[in-house]
GROMACS .gro file of N, CA, C and O in nm:
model
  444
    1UNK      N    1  17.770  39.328   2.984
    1UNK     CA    2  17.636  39.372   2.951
    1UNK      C    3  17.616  39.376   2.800
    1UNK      O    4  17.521  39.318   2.748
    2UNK      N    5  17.708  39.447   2.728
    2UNK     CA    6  17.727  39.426   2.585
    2UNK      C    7  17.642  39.288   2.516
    2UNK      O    8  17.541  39.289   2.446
    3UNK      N    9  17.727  39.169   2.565
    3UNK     CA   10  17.702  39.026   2.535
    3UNK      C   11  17.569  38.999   2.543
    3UNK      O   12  17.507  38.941   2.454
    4UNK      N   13  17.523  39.037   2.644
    4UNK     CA   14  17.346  39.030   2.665
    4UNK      C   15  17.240  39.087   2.578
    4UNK      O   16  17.140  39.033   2.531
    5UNK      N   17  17.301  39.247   2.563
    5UNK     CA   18  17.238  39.306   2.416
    5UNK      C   19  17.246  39.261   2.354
    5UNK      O   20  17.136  39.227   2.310
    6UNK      N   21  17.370  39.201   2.272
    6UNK     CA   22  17.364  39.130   2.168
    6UNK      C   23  17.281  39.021   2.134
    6UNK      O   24  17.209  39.002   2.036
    7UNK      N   25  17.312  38.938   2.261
    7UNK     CA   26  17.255  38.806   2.231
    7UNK      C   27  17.075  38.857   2.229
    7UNK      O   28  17.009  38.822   2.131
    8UNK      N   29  17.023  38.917   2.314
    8UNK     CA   30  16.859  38.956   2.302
    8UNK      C   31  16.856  39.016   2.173
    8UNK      O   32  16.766  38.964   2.108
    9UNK      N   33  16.926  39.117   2.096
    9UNK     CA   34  16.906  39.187   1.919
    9UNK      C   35  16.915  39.066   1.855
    9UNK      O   36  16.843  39.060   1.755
   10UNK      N   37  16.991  38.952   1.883
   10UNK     CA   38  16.949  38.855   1.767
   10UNK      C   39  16.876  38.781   1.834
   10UNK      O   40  16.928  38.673   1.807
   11UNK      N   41  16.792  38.757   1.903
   11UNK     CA   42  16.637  38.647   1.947
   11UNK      C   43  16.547  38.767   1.915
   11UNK      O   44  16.463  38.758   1.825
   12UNK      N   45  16.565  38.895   1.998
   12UNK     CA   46  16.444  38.969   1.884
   12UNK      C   47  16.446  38.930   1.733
   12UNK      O   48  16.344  38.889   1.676
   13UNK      N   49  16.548  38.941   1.680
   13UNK     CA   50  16.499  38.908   1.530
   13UNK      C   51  16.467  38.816   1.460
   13UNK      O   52  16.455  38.812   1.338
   14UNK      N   53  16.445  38.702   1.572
   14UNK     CA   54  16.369  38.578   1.501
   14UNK      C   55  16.253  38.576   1.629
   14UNK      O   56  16.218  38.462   1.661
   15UNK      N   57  16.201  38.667   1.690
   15UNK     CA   58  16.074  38.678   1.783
   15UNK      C   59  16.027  38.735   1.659
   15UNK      O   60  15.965  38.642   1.608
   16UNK      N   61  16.019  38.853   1.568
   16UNK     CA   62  15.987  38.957   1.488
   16UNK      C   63  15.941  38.888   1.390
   16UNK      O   64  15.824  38.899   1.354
   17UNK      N   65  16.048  38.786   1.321
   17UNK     CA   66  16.030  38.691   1.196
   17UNK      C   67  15.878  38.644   1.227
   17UNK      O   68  15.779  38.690   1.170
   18UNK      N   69  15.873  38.537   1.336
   18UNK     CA   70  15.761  38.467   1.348
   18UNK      C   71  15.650  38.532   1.407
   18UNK      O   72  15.545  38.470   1.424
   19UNK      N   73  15.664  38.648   1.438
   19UNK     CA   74  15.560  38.773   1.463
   19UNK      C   75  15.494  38.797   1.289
   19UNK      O   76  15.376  38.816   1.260
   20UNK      N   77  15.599  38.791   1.204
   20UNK     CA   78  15.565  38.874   1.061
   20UNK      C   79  15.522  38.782   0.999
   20UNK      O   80  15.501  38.796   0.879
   21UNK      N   81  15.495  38.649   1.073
   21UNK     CA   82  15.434  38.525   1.018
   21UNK      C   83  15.283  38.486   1.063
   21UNK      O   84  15.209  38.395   1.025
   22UNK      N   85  15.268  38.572   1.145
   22UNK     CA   86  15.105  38.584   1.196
   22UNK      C   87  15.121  38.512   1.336
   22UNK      O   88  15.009  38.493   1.383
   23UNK      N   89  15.230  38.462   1.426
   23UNK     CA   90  15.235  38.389   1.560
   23UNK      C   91  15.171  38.509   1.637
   23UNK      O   92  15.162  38.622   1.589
   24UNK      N   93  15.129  38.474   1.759
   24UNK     CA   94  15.110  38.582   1.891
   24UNK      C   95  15.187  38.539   1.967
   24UNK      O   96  15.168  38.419   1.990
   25UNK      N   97  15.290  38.597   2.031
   25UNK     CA   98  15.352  38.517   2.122
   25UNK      C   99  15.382  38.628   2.248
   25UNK      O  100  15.385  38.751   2.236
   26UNK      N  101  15.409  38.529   2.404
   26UNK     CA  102  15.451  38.621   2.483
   26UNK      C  103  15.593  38.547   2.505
   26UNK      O  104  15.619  38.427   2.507
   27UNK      N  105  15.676  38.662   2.523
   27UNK     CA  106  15.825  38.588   2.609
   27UNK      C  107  15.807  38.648   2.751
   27UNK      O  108  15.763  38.754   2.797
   28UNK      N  109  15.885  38.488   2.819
   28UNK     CA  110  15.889  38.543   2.969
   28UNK      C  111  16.064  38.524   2.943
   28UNK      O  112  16.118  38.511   2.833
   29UNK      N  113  16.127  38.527   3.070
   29UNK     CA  114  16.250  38.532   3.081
   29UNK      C  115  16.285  38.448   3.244
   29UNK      O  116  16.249  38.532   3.327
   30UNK      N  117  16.325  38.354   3.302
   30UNK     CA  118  16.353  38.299   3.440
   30UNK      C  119  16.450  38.376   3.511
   30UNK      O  120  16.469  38.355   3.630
   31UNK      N  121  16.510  38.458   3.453
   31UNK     CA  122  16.637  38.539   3.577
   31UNK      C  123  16.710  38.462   3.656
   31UNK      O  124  16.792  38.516   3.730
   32UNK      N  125  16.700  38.360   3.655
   32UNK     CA  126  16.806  38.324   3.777
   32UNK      C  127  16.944  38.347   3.758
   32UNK      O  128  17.009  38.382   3.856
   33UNK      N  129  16.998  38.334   3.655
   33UNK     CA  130  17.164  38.393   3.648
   33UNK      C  131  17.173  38.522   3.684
   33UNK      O  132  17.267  38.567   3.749
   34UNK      N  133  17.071  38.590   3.644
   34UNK     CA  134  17.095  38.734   3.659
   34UNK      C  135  17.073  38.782   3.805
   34UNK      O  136  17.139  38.877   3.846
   35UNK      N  137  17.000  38.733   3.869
   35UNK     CA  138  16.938  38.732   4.021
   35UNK      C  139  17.079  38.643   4.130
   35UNK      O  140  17.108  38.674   4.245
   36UNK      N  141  17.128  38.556   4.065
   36UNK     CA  142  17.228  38.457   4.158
   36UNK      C  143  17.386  38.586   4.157
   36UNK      O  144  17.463  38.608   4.251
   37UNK      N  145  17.389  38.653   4.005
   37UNK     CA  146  17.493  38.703   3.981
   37UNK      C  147  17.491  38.850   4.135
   37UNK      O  148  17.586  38.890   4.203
   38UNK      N  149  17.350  38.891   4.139
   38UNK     CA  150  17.325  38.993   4.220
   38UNK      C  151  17.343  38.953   4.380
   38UNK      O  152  17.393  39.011   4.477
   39UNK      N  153  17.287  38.842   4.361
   39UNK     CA  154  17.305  38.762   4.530
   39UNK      C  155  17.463  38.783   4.586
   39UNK      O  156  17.505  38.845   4.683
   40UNK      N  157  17.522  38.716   4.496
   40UNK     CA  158  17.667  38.695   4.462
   40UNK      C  159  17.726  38.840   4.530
   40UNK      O  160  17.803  38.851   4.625
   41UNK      N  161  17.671  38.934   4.456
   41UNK     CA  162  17.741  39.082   4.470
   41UNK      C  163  17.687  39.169   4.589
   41UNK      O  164  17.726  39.284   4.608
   42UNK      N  165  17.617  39.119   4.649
   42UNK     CA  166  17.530  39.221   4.757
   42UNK      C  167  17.567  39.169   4.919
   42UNK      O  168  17.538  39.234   5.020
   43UNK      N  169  17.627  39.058   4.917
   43UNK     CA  170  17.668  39.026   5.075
   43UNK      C  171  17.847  39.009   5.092
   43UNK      O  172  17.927  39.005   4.999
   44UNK      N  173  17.866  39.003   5.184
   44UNK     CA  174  17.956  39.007   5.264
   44UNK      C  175  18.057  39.074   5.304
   44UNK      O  176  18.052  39.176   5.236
   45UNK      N  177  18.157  39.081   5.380
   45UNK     CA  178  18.214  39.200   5.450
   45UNK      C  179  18.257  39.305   5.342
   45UNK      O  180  18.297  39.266   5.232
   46UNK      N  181  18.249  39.454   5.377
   46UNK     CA  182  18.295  39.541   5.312
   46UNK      C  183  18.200  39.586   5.168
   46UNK      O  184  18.228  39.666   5.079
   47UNK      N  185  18.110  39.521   5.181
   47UNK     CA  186  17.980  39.524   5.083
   47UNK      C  187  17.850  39.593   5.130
   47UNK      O  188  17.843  39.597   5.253
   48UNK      N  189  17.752  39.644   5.069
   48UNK     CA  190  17.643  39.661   5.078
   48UNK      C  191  17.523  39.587   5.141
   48UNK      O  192  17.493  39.476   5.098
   49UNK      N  193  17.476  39.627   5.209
   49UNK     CA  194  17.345  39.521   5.275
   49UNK      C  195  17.289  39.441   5.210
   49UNK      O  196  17.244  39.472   5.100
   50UNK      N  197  17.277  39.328   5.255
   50UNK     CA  198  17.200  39.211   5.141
   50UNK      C  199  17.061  39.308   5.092
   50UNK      O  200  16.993  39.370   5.173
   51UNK      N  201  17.038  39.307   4.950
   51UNK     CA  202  16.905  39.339   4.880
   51UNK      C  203  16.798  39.227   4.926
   51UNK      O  204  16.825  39.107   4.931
   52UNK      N  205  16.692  39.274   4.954
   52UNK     CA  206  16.617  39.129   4.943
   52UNK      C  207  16.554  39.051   4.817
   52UNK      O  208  16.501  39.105   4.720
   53UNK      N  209  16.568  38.933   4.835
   53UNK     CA  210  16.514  38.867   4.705
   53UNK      C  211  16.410  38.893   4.601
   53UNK      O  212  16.406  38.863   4.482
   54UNK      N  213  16.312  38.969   4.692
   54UNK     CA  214  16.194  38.951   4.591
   54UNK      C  215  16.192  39.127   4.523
   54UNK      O  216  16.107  39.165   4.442
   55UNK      N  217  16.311  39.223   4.583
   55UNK     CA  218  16.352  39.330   4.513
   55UNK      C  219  16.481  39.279   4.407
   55UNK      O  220  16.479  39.350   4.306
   56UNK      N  221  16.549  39.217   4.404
   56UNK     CA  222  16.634  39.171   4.336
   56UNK      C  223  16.560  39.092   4.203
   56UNK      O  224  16.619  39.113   4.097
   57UNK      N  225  16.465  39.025   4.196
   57UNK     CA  226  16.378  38.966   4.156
   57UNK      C  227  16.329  39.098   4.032
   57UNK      O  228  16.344  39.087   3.910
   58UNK      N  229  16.276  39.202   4.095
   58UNK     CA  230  16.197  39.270   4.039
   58UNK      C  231  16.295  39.393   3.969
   58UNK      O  232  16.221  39.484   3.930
   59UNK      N  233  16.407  39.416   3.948
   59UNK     CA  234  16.505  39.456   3.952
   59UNK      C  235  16.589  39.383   3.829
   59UNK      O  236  16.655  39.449   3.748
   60UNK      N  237  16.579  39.232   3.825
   60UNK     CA  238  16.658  39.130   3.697
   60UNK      C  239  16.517  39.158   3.621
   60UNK      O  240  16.538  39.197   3.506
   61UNK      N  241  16.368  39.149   3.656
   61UNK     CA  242  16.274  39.161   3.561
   61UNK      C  243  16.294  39.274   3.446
   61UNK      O  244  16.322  39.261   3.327
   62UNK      N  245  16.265  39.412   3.540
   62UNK     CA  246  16.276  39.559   3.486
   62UNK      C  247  16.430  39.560   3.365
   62UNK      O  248  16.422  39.592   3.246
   63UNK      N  249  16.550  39.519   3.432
   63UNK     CA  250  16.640  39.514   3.340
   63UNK      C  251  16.648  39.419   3.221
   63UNK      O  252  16.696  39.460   3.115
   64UNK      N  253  16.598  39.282   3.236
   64UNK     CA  254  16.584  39.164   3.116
   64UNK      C  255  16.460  39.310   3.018
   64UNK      O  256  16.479  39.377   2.917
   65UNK      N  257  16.349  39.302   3.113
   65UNK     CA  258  16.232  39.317   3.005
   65UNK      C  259  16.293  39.454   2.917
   65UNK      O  260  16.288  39.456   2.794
   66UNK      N  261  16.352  39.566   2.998
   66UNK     CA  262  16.370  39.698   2.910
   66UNK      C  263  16.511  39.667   2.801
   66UNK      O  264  16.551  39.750   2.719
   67UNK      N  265  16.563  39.550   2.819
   67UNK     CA  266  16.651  39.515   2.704
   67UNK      C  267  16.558  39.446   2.598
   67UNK      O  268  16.577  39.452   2.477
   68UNK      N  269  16.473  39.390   2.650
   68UNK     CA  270  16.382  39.303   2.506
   68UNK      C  271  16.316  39.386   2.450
   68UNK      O  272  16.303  39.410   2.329
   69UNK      N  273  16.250  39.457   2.587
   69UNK     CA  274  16.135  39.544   2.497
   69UNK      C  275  16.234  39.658   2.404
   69UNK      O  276  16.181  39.702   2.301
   70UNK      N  277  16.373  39.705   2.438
   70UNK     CA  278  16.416  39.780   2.329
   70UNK      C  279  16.469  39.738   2.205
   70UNK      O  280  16.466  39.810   2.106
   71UNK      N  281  16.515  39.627   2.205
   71UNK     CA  282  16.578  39.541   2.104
   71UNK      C  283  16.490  39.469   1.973
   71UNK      O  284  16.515  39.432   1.858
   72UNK      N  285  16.331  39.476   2.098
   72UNK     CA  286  16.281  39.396   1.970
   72UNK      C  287  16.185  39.552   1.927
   72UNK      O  288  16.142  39.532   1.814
   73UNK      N  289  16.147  39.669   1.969
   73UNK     CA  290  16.107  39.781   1.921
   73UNK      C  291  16.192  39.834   1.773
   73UNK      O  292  16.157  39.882   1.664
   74UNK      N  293  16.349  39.789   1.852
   74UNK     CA  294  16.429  39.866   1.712
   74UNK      C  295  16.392  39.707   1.596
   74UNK      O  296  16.425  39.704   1.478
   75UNK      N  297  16.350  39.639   1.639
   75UNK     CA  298  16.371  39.512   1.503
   75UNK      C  299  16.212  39.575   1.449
   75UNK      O  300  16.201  39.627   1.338
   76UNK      N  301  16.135  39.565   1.512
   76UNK     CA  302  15.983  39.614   1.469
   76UNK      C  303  16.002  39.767   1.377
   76UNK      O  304  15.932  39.774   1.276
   77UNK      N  305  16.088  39.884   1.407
   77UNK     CA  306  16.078  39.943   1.332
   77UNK      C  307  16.201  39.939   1.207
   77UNK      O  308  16.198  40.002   1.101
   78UNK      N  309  16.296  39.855   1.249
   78UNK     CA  310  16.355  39.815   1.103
   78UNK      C  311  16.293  39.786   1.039
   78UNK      O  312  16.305  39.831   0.925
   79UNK      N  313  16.181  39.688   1.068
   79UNK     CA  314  16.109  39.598   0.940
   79UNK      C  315  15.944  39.654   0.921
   79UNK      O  316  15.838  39.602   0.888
   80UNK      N  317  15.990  39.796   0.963
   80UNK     CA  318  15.830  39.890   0.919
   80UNK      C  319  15.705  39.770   1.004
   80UNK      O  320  15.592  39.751   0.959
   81UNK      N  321  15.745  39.721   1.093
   81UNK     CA  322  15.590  39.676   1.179
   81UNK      C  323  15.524  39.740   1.267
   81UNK      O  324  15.582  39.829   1.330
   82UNK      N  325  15.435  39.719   1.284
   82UNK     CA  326  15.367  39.806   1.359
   82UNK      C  327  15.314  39.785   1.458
   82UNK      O  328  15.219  39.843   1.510
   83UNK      N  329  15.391  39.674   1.501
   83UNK     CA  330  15.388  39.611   1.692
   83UNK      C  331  15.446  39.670   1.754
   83UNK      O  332  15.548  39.730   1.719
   84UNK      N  333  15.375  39.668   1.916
   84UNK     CA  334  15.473  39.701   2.036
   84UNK      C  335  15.506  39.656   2.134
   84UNK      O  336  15.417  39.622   2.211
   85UNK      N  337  15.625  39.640   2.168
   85UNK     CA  338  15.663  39.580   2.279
   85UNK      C  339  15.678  39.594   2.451
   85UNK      O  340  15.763  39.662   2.506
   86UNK      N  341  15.629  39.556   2.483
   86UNK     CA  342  15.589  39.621   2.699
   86UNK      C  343  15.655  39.499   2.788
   86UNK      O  344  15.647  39.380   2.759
   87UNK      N  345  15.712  39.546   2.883
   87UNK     CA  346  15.725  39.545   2.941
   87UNK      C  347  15.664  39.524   3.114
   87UNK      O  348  15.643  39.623   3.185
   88UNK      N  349  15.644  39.400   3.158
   88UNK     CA  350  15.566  39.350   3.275
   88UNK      C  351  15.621  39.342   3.384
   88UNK      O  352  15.643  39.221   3.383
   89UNK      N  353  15.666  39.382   3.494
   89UNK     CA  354  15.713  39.349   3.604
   89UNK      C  355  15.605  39.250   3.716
   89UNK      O  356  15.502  39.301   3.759
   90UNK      N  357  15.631  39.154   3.743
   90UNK     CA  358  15.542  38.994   3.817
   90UNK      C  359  15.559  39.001   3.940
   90UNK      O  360  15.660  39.062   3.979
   91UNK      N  361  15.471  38.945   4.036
   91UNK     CA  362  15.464  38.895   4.160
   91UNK      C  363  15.397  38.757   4.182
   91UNK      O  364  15.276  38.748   4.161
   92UNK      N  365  15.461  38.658   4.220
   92UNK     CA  366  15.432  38.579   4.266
   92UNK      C  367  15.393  38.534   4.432
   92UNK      O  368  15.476  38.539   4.523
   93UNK      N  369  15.245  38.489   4.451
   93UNK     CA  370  15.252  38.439   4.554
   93UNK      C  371  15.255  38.305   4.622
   93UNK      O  372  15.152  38.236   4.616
   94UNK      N  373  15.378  38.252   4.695
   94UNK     CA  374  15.423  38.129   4.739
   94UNK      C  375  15.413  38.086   4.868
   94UNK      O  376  15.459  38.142   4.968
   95UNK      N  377  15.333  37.954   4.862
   95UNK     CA  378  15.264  37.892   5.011
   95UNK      C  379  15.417  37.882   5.079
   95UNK      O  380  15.509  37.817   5.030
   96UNK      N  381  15.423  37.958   5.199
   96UNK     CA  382  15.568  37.947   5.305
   96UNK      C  383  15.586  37.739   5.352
   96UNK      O  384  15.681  37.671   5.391
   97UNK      N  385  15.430  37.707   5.319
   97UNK     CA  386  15.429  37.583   5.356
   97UNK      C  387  15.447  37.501   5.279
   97UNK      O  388  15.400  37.391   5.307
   98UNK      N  389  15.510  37.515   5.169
   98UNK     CA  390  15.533  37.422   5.075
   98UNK      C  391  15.643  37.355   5.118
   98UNK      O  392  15.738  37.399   5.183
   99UNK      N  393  15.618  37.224   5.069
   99UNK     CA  394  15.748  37.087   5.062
   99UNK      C  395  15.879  37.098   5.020
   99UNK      O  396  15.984  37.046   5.055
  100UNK      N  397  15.827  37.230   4.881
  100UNK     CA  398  15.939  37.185   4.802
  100UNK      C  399  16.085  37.293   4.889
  100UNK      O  400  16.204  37.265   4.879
  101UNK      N  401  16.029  37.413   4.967
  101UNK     CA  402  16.140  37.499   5.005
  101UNK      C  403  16.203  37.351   5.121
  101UNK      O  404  16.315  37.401   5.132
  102UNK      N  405  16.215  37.199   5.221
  102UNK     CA  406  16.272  37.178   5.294
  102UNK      C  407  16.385  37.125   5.180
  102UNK      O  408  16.498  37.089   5.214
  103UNK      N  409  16.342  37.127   5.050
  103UNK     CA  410  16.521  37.074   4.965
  103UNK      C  411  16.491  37.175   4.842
  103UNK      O  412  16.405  37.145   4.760
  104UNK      N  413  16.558  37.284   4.834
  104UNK     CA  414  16.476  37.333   4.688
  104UNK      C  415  16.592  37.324   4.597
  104UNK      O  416  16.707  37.316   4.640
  105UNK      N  417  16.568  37.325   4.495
  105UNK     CA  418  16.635  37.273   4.383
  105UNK      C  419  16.708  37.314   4.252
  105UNK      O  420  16.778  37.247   4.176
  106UNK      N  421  16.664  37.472   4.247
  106UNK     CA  422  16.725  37.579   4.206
  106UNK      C  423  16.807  37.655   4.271
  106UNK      O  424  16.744  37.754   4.307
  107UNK      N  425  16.949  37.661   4.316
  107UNK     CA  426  17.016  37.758   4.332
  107UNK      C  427  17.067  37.882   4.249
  107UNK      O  428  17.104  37.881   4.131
  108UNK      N  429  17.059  37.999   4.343
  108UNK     CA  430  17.037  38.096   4.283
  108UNK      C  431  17.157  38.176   4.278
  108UNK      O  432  17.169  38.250   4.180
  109UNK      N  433  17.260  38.177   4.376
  109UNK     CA  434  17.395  38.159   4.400
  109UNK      C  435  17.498  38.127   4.419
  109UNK      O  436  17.502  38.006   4.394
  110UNK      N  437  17.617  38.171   4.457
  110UNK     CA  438  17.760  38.097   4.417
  110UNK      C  439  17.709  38.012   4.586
  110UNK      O  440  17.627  38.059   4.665
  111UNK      N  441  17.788  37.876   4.604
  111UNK     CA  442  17.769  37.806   4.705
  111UNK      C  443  17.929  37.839   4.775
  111UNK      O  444  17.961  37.789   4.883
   0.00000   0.00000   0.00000
């Protein structure tokens, strides 16, 4: 978890840079490592009940976003700015009839 802070304290501080340059920007984040790593950990014997996806989902959101939104708050008040950073938790809604779920193409877990 360490590694992750880290690595988000230094992309906050070049989100901040080009913030202090007049950009507007939003970051999203895709989760899937973080969501496949959870898949990974929630099934099989002697384990916990599978989570379902779209709580697991919302769960890698809440944890990515409250590491950005804290990382880039402490860069904003290192450098005396006076932005703030929030935090969004998403829902997507997906046609069950789509094409693309008979081969989909992102895996999200260990095979």
């Amino acid at each position: 978890m360490s590694d992750q802070f880290d690595v988000t304290r230094e992309t906050c501080q070049h989100v901040a840079e080009l913030l202090s340059r007049g950009w507007s920007l939003v970051l999203t984040h895709g989760n899937g490592p973080q969501v496949g790593f959870i898949c990974g950990g929630s099934a099989g014997p002697g384990r916990a009940a599978p989570v379902p996806l779209d709580s697991i989902g919302a769960d890698t959101q809440g944890a990515l976003g409250y590491m950005i939104q804290q990382q880039l708050g402490n860069e904003f008040r290192r450098r005396g700015m006076p932005h703030r950073a929030v935090t969004v938790v998403t829902q997507v809604l997906v046609d069950a009839d789509d094409p693309a779920f008979r081969e989909p193409t992102k895996p999200i877990a260990r095979s």
